[in-house]
Amino acid sequence: MFRERLQKIVDGVEGGVVGLLMGFDGLPVETYQSPSARVDLQGVALEFSLILGEIRQAAQTLEVGAVREVTIHAEKLTVLMRVLDQGYFLALAIEPDGNFGKGRYLLRMAAPKMTAEL
Amino acid sequence: MFRERLQKIVDGVEGGVVGLLMGFDGLPVETYQSPSARVDLQGVALEFSLILGEIRQAAQTLEVGAVREVTIHAEKLTVLMRVLDQGYFLALAIEPDGNFGKGRYLLRMAAPKMTAEL
């Protein structure tokens, strides 16, 4: 179920590479990568959750409320993270020339459905 | 000069609160906050540079090239960071209902000018 949802997101975005449903503790609930991708999913998942953890901690220090969404544009990869309830988050990695706006949209659409299923 | 540029960005964006020109080491080169804002600029600057440092480290581990831009949407604040050359970055904090797209645009426009002036 989760895997199908992740696949729909990744394959539905031009340049989509990896989709992850993760716990804040760094453990992936489900992962999917596009057939052409060769990504170290455990490594990616760990780094993403470390980043999000750091950001959530900073948000707490600065008292700016809960973190909802994080976007990172790097030279070779764009990463979108969307926080779900109950200690989970969605992450989507796309190529830098991929359709970032559509990725963001699909994550937003999927978030409430996947939260309800957790 | 830098202060005027930061002011133009912050005051030019609906909901603009804080603009920072920072070194990767966490030291602000210049800061500006809107007249209505009462932000602990040192604290904000430190947290932003810690986050960016963590993300740059993760990007190195994942070999995805240099980090260009980071966006964080929290409940009470949206933060945009844009990496300049030579170890500096621009940061802009806006209210959650502020004009995020315009903020991103103004940072992009200002980046090459400010880089040239560093």
Short mmCIF file of C-alpha atoms in Angstrom, two decimals, chain A residues 40 43-44 47-48 50-51 54-55 57-59 61-77 100 104 108, chain B residues 40 43-44 47-48 50-51 54-55 57-59 61-77 100 104 108:
data_model
loop_
_atom_site.label_atom_id
_atom_site.label_comp_id
_atom_site.label_asym_id
_atom_site.label_seq_id
_atom_site.Cartn_x
_atom_site.Cartn_y
_atom_site.Cartn_z
CA ASP A 40 22.00 3.66 -1.22
CA GLY A 43 22.31 6.00 3.64
CA VAL A 44 19.91 8.49 2.09
CA GLU A 47 20.98 11.52 6.25
CA PHE A 48 17.48 12.85 5.58
CA LEU A 50 19.41 13.55 10.64
CA ILE A 51 18.76 16.78 8.74
CA GLU A 54 18.41 19.07 13.36
CA ILE A 55 15.82 21.37 11.80
CA GLN A 57 15.46 20.96 17.12
CA ALA A 58 16.31 24.43 15.77
CA ALA A 59 12.60 25.17 15.30
CA THR A 61 14.87 26.53 20.08
CA LEU A 62 13.53 29.40 17.96
CA GLU A 63 9.94 28.69 19.03
CA VAL A 64 8.57 28.84 15.49
CA GLY A 65 6.20 25.90 15.90
CA ALA A 66 6.18 22.55 14.16
CA VAL A 67 8.19 22.03 10.96
CA ARG A 68 5.89 21.24 8.02
CA GLU A 69 8.06 21.06 4.94
CA VAL A 70 11.73 21.24 4.00
CA THR A 71 13.25 21.65 0.54
CA ILE A 72 16.93 21.32 -0.30
CA HIS A 73 18.29 22.16 -3.71
CA ALA A 74 21.74 20.65 -4.24
CA GLU A 75 23.73 20.63 -7.47
CA LYS A 76 22.80 17.07 -8.39
CA LEU A 77 19.61 16.45 -6.39
CA PHE A 100 9.89 20.21 -8.41
CA ARG A 104 5.67 19.16 -3.95
CA ARG A 108 0.94 17.39 -0.27
CA ASP B 40 16.93 37.49 18.73
CA GLY B 43 20.13 33.19 18.08
CA VAL B 44 18.44 32.97 14.71
CA GLU B 47 20.51 28.17 14.37
CA PHE B 48 20.36 28.88 10.63
CA LEU B 50 23.96 25.09 12.23
CA ILE B 51 21.19 23.78 9.99
CA GLU B 54 24.37 19.91 8.79
CA ILE B 55 22.79 19.93 5.34
CA GLN B 57 27.69 17.79 5.49
CA ALA B 58 24.88 15.45 4.46
CA ALA B 59 25.20 16.60 0.84
CA THR B 61 28.18 12.29 2.40
CA LEU B 62 25.55 11.66 -0.27
CA GLU B 63 27.77 13.13 -3.01
CA VAL B 64 25.00 15.30 -4.45
CA GLY B 65 27.21 18.35 -5.06
CA ALA B 66 27.05 21.78 -3.52
CA VAL B 67 23.92 22.93 -1.68
CA ARG B 68 22.33 25.91 -3.43
CA GLU B 69 19.12 26.67 -1.61
CA VAL B 70 17.20 25.50 1.45
CA THR B 71 13.60 26.26 2.40
CA ILE B 72 11.98 25.44 5.72
CA HIS B 73 8.28 25.90 6.34
CA ALA B 74 7.49 25.93 10.04
CA GLU B 75 4.14 26.70 11.63
CA LYS B 76 5.05 30.30 12.52
CA LEU B 77 7.92 31.09 10.15
CA PHE B 100 7.32 33.09 -0.26
CA ARG B 104 12.80 33.44 -3.22
CA ARG B 108 18.04 34.93 -6.28
#
